[in-house]
mmCIF file of C-alpha atoms and ligand atoms in Angstrom:
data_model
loop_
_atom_site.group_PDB
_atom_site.id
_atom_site.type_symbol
_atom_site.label_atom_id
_atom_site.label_comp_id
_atom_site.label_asym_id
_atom_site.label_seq_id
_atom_site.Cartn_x
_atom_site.Cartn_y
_atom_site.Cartn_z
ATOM 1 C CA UNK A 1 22.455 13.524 0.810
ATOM 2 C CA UNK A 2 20.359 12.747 3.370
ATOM 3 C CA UNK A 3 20.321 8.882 5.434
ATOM 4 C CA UNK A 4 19.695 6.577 7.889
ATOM 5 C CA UNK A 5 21.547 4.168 9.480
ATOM 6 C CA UNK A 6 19.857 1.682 11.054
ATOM 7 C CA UNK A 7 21.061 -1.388 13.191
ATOM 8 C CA UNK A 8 21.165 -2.663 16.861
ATOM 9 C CA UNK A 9 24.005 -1.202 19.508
ATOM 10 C CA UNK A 10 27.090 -2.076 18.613
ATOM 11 C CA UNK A 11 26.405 -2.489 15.017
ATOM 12 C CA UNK A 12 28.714 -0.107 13.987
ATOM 13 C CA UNK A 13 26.264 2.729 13.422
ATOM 14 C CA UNK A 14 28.700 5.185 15.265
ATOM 15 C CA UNK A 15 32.026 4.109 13.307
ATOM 16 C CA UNK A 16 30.705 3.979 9.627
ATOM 17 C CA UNK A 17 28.796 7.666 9.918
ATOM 18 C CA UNK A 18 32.109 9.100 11.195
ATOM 19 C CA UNK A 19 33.530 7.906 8.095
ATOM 20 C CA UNK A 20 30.507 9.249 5.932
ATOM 21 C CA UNK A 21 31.033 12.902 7.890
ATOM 22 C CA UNK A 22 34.665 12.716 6.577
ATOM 23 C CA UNK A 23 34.122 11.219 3.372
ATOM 24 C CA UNK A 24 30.862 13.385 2.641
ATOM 25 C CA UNK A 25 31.199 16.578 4.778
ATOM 26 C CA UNK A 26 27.706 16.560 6.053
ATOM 27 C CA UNK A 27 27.176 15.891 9.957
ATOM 28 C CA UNK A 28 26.022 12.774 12.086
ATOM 29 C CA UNK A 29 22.862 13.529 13.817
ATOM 30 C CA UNK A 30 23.430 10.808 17.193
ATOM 31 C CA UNK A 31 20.160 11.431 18.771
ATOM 32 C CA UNK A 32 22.125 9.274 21.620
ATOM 33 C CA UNK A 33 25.322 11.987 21.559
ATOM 34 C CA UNK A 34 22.595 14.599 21.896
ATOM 35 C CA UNK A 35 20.675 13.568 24.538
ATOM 36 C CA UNK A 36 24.073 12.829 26.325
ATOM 37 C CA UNK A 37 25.431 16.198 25.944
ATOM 38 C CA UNK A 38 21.709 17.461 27.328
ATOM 39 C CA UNK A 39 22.165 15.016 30.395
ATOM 40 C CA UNK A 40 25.932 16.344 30.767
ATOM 41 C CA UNK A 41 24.862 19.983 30.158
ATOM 42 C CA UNK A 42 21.673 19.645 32.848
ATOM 43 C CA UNK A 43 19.305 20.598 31.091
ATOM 44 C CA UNK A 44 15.372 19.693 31.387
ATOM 45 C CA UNK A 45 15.611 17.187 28.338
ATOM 46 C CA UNK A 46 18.921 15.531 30.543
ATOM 47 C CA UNK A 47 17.234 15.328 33.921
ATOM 48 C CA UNK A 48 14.198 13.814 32.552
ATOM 49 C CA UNK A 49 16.112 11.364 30.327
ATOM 50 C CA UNK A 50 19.152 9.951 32.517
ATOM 51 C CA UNK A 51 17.545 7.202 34.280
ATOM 52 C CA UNK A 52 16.284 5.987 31.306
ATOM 53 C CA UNK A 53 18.958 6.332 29.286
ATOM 54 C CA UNK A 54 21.610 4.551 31.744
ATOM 55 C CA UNK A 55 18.692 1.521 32.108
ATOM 56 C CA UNK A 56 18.929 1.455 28.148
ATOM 57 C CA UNK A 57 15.572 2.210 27.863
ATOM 58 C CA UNK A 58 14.376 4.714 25.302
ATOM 59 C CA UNK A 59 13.322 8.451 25.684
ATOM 60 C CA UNK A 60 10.083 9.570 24.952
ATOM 61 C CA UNK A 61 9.070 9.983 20.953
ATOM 62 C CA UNK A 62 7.759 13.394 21.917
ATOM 63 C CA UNK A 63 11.133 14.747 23.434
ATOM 64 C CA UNK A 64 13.354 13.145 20.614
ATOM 65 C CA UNK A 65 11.265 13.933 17.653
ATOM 66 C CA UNK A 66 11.783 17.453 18.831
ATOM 67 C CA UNK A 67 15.700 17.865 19.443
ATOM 68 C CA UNK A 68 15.785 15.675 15.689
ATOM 69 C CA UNK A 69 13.000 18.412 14.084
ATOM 70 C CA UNK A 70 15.202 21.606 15.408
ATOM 71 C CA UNK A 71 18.910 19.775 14.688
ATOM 72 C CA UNK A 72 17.993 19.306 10.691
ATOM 73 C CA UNK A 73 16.663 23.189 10.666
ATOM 74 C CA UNK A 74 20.638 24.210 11.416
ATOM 75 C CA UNK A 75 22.870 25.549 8.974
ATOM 76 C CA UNK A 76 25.194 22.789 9.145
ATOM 77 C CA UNK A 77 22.063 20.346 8.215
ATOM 78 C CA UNK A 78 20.971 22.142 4.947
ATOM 79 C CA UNK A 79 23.138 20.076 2.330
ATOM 80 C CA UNK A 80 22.171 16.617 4.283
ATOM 81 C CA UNK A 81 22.696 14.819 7.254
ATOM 82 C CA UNK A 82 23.210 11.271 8.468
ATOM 83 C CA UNK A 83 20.846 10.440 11.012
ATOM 84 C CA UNK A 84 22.121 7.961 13.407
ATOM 85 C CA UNK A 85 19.689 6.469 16.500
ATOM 86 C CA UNK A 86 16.936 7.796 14.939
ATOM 87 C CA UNK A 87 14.092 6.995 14.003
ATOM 88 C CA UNK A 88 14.064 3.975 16.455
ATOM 89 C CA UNK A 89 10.031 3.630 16.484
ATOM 90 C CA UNK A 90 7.614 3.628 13.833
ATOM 91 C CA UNK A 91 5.930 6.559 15.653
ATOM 92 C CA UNK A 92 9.392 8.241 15.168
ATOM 93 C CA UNK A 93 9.587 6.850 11.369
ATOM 94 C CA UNK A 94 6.213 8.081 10.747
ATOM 95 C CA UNK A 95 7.090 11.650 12.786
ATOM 96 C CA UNK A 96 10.555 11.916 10.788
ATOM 97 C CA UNK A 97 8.618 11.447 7.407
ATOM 98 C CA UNK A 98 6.023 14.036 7.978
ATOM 99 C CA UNK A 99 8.572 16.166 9.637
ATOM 100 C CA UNK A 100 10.704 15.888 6.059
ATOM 101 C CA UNK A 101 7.551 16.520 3.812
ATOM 102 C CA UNK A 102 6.604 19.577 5.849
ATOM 103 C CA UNK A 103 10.050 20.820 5.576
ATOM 104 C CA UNK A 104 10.021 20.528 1.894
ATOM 105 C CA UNK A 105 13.018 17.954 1.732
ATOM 106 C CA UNK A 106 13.263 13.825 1.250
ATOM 107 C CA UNK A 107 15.762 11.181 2.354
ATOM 108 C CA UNK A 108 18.374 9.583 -0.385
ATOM 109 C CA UNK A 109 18.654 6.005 1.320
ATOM 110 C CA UNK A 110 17.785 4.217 4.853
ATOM 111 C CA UNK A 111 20.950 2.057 5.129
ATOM 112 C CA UNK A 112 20.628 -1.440 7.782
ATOM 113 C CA UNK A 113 23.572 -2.842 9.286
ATOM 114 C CA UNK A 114 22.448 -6.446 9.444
ATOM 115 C CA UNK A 115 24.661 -8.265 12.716
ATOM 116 C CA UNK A 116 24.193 -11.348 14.686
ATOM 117 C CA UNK A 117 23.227 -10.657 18.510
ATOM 118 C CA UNK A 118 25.504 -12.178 20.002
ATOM 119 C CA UNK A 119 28.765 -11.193 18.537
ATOM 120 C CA UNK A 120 26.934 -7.599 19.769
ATOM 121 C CA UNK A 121 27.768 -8.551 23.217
ATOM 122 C CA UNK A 122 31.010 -8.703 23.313
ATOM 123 C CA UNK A 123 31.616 -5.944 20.321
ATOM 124 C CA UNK A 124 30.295 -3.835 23.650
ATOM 125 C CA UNK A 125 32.023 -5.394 26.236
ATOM 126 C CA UNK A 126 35.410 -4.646 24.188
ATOM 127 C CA UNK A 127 34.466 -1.009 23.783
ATOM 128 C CA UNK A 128 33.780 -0.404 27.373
ATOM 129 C CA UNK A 129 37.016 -1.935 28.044
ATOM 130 C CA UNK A 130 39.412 -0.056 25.468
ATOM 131 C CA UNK A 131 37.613 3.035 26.376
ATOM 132 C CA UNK A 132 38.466 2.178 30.106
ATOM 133 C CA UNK A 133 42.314 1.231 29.521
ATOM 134 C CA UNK A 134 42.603 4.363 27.059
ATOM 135 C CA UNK A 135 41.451 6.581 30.569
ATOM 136 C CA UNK A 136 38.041 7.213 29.198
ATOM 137 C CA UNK A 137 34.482 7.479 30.444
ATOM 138 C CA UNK A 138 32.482 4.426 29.822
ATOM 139 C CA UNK A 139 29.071 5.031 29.173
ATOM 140 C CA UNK A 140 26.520 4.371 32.259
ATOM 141 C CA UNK A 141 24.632 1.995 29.641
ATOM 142 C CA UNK A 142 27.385 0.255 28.263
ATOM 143 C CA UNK A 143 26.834 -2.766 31.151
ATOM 144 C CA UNK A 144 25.620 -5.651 30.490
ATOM 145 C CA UNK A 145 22.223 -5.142 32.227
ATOM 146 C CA UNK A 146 21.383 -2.045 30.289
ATOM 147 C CA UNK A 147 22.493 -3.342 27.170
ATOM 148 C CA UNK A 148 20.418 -6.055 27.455
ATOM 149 C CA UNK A 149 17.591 -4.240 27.870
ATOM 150 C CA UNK A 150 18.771 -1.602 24.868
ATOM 151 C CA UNK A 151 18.946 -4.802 22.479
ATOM 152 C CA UNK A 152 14.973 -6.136 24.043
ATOM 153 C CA UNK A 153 14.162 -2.208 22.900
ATOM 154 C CA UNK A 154 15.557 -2.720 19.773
ATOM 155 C CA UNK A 155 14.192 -6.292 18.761
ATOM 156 C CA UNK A 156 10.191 -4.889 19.994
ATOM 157 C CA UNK A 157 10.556 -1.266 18.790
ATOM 158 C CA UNK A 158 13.308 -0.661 16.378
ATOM 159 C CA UNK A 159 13.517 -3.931 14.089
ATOM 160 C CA UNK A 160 9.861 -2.988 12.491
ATOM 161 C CA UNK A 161 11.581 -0.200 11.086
ATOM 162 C CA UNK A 162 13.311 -2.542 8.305
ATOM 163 C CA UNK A 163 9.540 -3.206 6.921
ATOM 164 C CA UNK A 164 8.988 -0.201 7.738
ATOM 165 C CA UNK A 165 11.357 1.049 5.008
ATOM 166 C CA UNK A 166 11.077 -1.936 2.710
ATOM 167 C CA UNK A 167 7.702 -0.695 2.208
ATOM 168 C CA UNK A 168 8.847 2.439 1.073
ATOM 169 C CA UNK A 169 11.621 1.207 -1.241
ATOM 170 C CA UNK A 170 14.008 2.864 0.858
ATOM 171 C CA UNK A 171 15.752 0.200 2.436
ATOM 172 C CA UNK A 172 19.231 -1.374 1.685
ATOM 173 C CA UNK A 173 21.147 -3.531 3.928
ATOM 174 C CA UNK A 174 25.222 -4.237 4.587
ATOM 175 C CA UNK A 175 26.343 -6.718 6.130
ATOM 176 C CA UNK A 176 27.469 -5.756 9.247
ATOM 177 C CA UNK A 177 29.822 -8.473 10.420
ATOM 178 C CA UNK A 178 32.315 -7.779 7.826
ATOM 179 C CA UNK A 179 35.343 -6.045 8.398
ATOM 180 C CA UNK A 180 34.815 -2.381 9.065
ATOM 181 C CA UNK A 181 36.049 -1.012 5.893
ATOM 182 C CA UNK A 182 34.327 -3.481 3.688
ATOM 183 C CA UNK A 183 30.917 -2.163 5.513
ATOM 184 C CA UNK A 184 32.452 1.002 4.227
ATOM 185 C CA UNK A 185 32.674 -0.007 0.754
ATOM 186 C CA UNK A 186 29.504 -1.578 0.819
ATOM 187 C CA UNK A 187 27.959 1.458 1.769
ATOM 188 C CA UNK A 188 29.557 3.755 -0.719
ATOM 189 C CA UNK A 189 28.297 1.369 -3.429
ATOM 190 C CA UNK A 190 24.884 2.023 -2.424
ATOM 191 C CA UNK A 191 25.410 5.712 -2.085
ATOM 192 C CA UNK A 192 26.849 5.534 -5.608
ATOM 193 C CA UNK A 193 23.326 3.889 -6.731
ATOM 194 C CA UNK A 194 20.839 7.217 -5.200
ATOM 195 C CA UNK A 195 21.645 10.095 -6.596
ATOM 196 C CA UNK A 196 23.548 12.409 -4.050
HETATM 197 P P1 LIG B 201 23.364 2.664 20.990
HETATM 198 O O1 LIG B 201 24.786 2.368 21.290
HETATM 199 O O2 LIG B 201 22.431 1.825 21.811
HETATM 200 O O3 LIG B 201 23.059 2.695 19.529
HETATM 201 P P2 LIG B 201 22.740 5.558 21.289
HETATM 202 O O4 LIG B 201 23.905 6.380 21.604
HETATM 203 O O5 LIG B 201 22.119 5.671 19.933
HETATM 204 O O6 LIG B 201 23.123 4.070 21.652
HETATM 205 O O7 LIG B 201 21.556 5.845 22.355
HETATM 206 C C1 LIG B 201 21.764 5.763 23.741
HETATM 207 C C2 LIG B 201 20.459 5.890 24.493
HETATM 208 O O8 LIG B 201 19.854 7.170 24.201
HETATM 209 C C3 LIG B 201 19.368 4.887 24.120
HETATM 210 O O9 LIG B 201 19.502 3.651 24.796
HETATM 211 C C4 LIG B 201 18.101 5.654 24.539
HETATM 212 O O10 LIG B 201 17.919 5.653 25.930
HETATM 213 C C5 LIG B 201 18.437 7.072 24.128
HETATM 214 N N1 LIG B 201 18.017 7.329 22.731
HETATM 215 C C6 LIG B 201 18.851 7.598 21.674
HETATM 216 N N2 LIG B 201 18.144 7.784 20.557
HETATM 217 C C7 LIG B 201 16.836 7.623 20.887
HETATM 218 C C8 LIG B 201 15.610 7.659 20.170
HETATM 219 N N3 LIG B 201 15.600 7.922 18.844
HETATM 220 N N4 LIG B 201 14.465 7.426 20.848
HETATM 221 C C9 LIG B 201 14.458 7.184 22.154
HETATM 222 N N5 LIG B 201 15.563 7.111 22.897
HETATM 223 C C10 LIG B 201 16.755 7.326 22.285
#
């Protein structure tokens, strides 16, 4: 099974793919946790994409398309794969589908969590808190500069996705306001509907 999630930060991207990795046993590609483990781990890919990254802008299509096109090819990928962040431009949609034909394989379902902006807010200001009081690290975007600028990213770059998709058939949308494991049962319903 292979999918998309799609939806602003803070939609609840994050929390409903962990549930599809347990539920499903196929892994959540985060193009976000990946570029922050290459910015923790130093690498080129890291140096060049911190800055941008903590401003909440986005990351080349060039650089991401490639850490997305050499993820899929590992082992772990082969029975399907949830991708989450990604695409998040139509250059990226339009990269990921050529990427899929030329590998020979198709996506099952490009899944939107539909929200209302402002409840995203403070669904972000509440994570960087519990994450604080629980003695984590809060992420260097999760202010409310950056994240203003992430959610300006996604309204220009990533919300043409959805006709993106719609054109294609592919897309369903959840509502993403209801409770947690509703959006889970919403999304199981769909999976139930595409083969798998
Ligand atoms: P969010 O909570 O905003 O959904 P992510 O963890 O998906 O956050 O991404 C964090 C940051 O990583 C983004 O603001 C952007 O800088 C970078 N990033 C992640 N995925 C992509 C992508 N597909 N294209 C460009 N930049 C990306």
């Amino acid at each position: 099974m292979r999918l998309i999630l799609l939806g602003p930060p803070g939609a609840g991207k994050g929390t409903q793919a962990a549930r599809l990795v347990e539920k499903h046993g196929i892994p959540q590609l985060s193009t976000g946790d990946m570029l922050r483990s290459a910015v923790a781990n130093g690498t080129d890919i890291g140096r060049k994409a911190k800055s941008i990254m903590d401003s909440g802008g986005l990351v080349s299509d060039d650089v991401v398309n490639q850490i997305v096109s050499e993820r899929i090819d590992e082992p772990d990928a082969a029975k399907g794969f949830i991708l989450d962040g990604f695409p998040r431009t139509v250059a990226q949609a339009e990269a990921l589908t050529a990427m899929l034909a030329d590998k020979g394989i198709s996506l099952d379902a490009v899944i939107e969590l539909k929200v209302v902006e402002d409840e995203l807010v403070k669904r972000i200001e509440k994570r960087a808190a519990e994450t604080a009081a629980a003695g984590g690290k809060v992420r260097a975007d999760d202010n409310a500069d950056s994240f203003r600028t992430r959610l300006e990213e996604y309204r220009n770059k990533t919300a043409p996705l959805s006709a993106y998709y719609e054109r294609q058939g592919e897309l369903k949308t959840v509502d993403g306001m209801a409770d947690m494991d509703v959006v889970t049962a919403e999304i199981e319903k769909i999976l139930q509907g595409v083969r798998v």
